[in-house]
mmCIF file of C-alpha atoms in Angstrom:
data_model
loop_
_atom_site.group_PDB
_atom_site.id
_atom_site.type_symbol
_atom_site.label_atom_id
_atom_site.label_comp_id
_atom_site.label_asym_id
_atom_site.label_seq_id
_atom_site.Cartn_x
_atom_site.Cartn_y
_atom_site.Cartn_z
ATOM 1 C CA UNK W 1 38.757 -79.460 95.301
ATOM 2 C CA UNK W 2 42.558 -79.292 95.098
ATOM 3 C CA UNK W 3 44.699 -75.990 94.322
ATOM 4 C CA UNK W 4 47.331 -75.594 91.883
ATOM 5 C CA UNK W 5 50.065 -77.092 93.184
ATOM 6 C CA UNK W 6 53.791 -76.395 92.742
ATOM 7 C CA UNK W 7 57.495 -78.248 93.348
ATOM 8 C CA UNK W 8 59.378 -78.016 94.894
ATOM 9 C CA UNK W 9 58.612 -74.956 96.992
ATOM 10 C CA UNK W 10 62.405 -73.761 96.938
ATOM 11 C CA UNK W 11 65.350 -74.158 95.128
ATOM 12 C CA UNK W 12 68.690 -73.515 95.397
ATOM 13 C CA UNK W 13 71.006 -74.195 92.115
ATOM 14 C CA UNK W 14 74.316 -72.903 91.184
ATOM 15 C CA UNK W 15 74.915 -71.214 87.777
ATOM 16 C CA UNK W 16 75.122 -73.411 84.851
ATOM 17 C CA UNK W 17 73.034 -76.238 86.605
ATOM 18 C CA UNK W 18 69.630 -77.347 85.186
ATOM 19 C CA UNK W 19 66.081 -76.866 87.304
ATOM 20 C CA UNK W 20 62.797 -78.375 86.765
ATOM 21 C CA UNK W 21 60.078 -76.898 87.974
ATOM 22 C CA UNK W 22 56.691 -78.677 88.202
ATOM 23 C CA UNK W 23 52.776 -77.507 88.213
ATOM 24 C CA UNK W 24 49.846 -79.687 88.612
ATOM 25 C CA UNK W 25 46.969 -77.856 87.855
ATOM 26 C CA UNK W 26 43.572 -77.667 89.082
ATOM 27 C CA UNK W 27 41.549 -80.854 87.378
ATOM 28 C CA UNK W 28 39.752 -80.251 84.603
ATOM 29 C CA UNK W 29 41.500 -77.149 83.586
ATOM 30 C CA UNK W 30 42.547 -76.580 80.111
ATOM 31 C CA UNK W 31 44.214 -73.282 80.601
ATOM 32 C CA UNK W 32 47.625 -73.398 81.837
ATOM 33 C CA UNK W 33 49.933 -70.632 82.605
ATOM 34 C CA UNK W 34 53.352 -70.122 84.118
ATOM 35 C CA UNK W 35 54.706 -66.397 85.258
ATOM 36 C CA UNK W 36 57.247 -64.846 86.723
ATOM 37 C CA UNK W 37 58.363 -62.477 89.873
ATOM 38 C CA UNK W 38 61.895 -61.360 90.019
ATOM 39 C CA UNK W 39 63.169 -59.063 92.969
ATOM 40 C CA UNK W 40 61.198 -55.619 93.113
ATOM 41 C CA UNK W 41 59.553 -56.094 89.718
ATOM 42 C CA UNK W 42 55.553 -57.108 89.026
ATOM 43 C CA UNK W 43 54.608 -60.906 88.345
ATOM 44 C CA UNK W 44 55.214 -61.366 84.581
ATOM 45 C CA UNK W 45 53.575 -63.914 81.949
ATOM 46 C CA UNK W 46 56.019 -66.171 80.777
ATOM 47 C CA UNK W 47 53.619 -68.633 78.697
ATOM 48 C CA UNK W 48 49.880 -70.776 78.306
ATOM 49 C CA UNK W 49 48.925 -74.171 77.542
ATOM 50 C CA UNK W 50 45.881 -74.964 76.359
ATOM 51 C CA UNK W 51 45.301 -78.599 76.983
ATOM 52 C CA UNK W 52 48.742 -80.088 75.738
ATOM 53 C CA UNK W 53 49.689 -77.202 73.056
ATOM 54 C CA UNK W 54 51.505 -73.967 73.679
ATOM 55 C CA UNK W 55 49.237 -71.332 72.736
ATOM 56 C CA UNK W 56 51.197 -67.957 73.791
ATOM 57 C CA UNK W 57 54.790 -68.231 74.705
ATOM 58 C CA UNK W 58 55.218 -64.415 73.694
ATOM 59 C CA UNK W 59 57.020 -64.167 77.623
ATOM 60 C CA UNK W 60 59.556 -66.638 77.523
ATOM 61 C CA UNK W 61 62.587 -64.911 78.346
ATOM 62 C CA UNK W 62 64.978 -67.193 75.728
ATOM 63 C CA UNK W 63 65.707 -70.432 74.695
ATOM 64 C CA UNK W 64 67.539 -71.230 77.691
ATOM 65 C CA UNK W 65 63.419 -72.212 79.272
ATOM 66 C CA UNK W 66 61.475 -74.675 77.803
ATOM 67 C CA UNK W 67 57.940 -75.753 78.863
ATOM 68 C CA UNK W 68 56.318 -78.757 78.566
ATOM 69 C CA UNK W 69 52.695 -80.110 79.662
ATOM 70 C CA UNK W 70 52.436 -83.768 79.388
ATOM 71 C CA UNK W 71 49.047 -84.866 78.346
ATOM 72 C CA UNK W 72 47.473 -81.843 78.975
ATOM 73 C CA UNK W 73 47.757 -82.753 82.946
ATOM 74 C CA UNK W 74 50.595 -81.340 84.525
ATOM 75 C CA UNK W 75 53.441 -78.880 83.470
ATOM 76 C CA UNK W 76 57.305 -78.832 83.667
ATOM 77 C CA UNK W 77 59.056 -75.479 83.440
ATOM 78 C CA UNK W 78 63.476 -76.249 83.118
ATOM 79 C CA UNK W 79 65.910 -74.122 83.145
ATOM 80 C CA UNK W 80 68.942 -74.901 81.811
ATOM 81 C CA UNK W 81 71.327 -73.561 82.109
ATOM 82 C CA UNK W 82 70.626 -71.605 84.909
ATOM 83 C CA UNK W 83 71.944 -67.839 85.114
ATOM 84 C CA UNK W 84 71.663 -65.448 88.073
ATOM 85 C CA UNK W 85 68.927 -63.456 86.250
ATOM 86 C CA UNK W 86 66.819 -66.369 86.578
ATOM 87 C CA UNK W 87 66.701 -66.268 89.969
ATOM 88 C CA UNK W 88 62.497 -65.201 91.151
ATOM 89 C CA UNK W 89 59.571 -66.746 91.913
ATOM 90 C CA UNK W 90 57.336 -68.954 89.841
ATOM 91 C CA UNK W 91 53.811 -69.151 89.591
ATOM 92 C CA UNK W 92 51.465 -71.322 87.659
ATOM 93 C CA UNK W 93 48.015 -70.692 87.692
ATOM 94 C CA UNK W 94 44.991 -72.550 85.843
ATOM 95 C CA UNK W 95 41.514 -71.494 84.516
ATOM 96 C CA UNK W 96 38.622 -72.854 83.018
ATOM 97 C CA UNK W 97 37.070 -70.828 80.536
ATOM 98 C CA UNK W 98 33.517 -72.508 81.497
ATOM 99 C CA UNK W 99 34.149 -71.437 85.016
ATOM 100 C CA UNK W 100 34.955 -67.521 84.480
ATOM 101 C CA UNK W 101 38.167 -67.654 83.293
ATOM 102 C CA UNK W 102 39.398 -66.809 86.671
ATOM 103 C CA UNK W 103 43.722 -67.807 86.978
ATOM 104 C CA UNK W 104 43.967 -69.768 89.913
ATOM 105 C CA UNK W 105 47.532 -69.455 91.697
ATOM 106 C CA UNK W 106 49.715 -71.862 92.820
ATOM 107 C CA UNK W 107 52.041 -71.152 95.680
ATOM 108 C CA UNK W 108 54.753 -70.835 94.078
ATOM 109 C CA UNK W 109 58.486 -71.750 93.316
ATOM 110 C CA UNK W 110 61.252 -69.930 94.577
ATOM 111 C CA UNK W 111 64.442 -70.234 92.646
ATOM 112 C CA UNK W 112 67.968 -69.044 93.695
ATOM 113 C CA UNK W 113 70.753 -69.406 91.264
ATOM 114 C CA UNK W 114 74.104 -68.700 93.194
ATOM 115 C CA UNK K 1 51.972 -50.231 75.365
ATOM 116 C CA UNK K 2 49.494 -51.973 78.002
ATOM 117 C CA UNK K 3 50.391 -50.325 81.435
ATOM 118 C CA UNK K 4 48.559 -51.217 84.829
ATOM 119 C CA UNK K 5 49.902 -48.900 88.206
ATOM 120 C CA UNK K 6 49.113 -49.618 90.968
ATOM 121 C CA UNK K 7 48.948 -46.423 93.983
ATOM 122 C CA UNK K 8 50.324 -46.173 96.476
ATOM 123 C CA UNK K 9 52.703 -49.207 96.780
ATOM 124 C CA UNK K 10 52.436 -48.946 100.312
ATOM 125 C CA UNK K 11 49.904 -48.389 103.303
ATOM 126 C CA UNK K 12 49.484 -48.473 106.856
ATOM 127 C CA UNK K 13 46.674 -48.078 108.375
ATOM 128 C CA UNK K 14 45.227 -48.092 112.107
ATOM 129 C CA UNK K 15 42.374 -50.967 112.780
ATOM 130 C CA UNK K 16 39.260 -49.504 111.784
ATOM 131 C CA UNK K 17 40.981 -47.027 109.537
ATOM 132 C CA UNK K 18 38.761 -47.422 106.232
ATOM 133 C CA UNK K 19 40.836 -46.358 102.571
ATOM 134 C CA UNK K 20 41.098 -47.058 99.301
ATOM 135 C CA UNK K 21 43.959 -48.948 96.978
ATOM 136 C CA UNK K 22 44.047 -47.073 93.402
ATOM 137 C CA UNK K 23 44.755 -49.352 89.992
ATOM 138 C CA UNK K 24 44.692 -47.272 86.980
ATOM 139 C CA UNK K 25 44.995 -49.017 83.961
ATOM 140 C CA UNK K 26 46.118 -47.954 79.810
ATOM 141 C CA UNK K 27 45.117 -51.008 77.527
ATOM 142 C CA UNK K 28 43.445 -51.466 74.319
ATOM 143 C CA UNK K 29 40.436 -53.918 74.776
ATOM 144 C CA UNK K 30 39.791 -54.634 78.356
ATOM 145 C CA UNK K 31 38.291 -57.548 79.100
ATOM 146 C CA UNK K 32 38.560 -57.717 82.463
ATOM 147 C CA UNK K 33 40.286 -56.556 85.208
ATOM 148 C CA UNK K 34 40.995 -58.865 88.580
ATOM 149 C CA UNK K 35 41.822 -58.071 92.151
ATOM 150 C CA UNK K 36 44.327 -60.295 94.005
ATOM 151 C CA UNK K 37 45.316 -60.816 97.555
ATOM 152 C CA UNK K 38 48.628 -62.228 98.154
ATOM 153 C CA UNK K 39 50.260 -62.897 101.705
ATOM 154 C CA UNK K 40 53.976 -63.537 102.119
ATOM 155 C CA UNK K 41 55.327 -66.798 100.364
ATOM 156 C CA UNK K 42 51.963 -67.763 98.565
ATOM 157 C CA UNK K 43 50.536 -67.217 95.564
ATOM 158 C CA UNK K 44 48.237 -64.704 94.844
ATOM 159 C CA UNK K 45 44.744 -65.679 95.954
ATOM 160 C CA UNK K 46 41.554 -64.348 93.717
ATOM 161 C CA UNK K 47 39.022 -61.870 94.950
ATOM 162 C CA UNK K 48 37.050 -60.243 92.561
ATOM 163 C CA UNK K 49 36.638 -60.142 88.727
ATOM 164 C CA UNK K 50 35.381 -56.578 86.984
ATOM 165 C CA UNK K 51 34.199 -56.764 83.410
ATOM 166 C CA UNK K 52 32.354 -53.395 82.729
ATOM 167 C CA UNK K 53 32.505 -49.444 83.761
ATOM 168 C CA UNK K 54 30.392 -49.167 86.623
ATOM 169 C CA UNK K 55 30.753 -51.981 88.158
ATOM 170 C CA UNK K 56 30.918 -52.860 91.837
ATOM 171 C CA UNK K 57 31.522 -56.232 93.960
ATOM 172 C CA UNK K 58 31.635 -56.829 97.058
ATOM 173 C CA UNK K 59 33.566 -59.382 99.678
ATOM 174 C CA UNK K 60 33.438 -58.738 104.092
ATOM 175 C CA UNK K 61 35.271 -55.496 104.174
ATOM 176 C CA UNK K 62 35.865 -54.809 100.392
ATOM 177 C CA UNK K 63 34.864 -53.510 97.403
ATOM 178 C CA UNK K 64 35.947 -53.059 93.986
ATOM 179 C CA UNK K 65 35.313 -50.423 91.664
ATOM 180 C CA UNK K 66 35.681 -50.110 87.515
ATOM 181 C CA UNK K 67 35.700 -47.120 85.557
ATOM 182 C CA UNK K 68 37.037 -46.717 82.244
ATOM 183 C CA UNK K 69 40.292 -46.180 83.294
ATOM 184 C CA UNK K 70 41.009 -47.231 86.678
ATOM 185 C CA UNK K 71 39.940 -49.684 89.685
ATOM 186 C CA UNK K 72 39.434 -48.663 93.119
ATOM 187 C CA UNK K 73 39.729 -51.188 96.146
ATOM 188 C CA UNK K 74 37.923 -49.954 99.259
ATOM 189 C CA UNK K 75 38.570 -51.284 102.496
ATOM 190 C CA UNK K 76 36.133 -50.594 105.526
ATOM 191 C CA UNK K 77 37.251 -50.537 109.080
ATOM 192 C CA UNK K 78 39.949 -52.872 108.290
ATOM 193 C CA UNK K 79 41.154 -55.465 110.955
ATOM 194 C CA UNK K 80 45.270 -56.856 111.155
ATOM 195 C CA UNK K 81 44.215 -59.938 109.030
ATOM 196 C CA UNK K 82 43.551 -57.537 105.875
ATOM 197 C CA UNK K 83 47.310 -57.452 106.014
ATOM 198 C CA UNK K 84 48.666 -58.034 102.716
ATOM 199 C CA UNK K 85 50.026 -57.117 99.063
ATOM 200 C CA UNK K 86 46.966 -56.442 96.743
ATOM 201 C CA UNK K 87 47.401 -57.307 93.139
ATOM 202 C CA UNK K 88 45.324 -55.588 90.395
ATOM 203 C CA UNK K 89 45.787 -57.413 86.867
ATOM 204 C CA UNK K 90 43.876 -57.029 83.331
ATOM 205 C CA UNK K 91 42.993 -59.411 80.692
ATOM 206 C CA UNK K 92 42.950 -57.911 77.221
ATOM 207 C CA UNK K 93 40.827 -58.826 74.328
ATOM 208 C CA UNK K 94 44.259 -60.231 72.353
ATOM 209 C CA UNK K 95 45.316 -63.183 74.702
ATOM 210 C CA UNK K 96 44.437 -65.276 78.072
ATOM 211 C CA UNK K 97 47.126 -64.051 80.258
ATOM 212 C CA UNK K 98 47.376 -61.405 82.873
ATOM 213 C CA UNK K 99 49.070 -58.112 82.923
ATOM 214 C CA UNK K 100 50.234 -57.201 87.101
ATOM 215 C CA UNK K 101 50.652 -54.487 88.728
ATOM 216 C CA UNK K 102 53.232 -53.547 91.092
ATOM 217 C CA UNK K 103 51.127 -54.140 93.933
ATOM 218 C CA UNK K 104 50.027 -52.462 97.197
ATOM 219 C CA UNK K 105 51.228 -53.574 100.418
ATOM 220 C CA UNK K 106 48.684 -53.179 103.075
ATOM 221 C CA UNK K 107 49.774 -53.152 106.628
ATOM 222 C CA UNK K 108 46.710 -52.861 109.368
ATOM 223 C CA UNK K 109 48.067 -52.204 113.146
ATOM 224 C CA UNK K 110 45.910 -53.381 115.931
#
């Protein structure tokens, strides 16, 4: 069975540019979520899909992020514009609830604004 | 407000040197509480899920712990490849997503 899987794997962007940031999760998983890890600080919840809809998005940062899940299949996550505060790593994990519940992570994005 | 901490944020120990990672938790409605390995430039990779006080699992060299207010993490005679950051996160009753610890970063030396 395939992992969560995450592009790219690095980014470098200077401030004011846009990123995208994609997630394809796990098949068959409704639950989507994407969090955040900036420098020396815990990974942080930024939002979840369920299916297509955005049912918690209580850790967006501001309206500067916008998340979208196509279909219910995979996820975008853009930036725009970019500041250096943004700069971290991403994760998007998925779940099933029939399965546990248990977030599985992707590897990750790692985002540099400059 | 929901707090998980995570002691100590560092550890080295010798090969064979069995110890314990602490995750002590302040919530309202726990509704579980999950234990994470995560190795340099991946994500974090699931070990074990803990639902109740009293609880116990089991995985090779570790075990988790739950009491009502904290998780324990026991590592026996741990080899170099048990090198790693440990993540402890909870999932409340209100919501689907995970609150993180800090982390403990375990270093094992041969």
């Amino acid at each position: 069975e395939a992992g969560v899987t995450q592009f790219p794997s690095h980014s470098v962007i200077e401030k004011g540019q846009t990123v995208t940031l994609r997630c394809d999760p796990i098949s068959g998983h409704d639950n989507l979520y994407w969090y955040r890890r900036v420098m020396g600080k815990e990974i942080k919840f930024l939002l979840h899909f369920v299916k297509e809809s955005k049912q918690d998005e209580s850790g967006m940062p501001n309206n500067r992020f916008l998340a979208e899940r196509t279909g219910g299949t995979y996820s975008t996550l853009k930036v725009q514009p970019a500041e250096l505060e943004d700069s971290g790593v991403y994760f998007c994990a998925s779940s099933q609830e029939s399965k546990g519940g248990v977030a599985f992570f992707g590897q990750g994005t790692r985002l540099t604004v400059v | 407000e929901d707090q998980v901490t995570q002691s100590p944020e560092a550890l080295r120990l010798q090969e064979g040197e069995s110890s314990s990672l602490n995750c002590s938790y302040t919530v309202s409605g726990l509704r579980g509480l999950f234990w994470y390995r995560q190795d340099p430039g991946k994500g974090p990779e699931f070990l074990f899920t803990l639902y109740s006080a009293g609880e116990e699992k089991e995985k090779e060299r570790l075990k988790a712990t739950l009491t009502k207010k904290e998780s324990f993490l026991h590592i026996t005679a741990p080899k170099p490849e048990d090198s790693a950051t440990y993540l402890c996160a909870v999932r409340l009753n209100a919501g689907n997503m995970l609150t993180f610890g800090g982390g403990t970063r375990l270093m094992v030396k041969p």
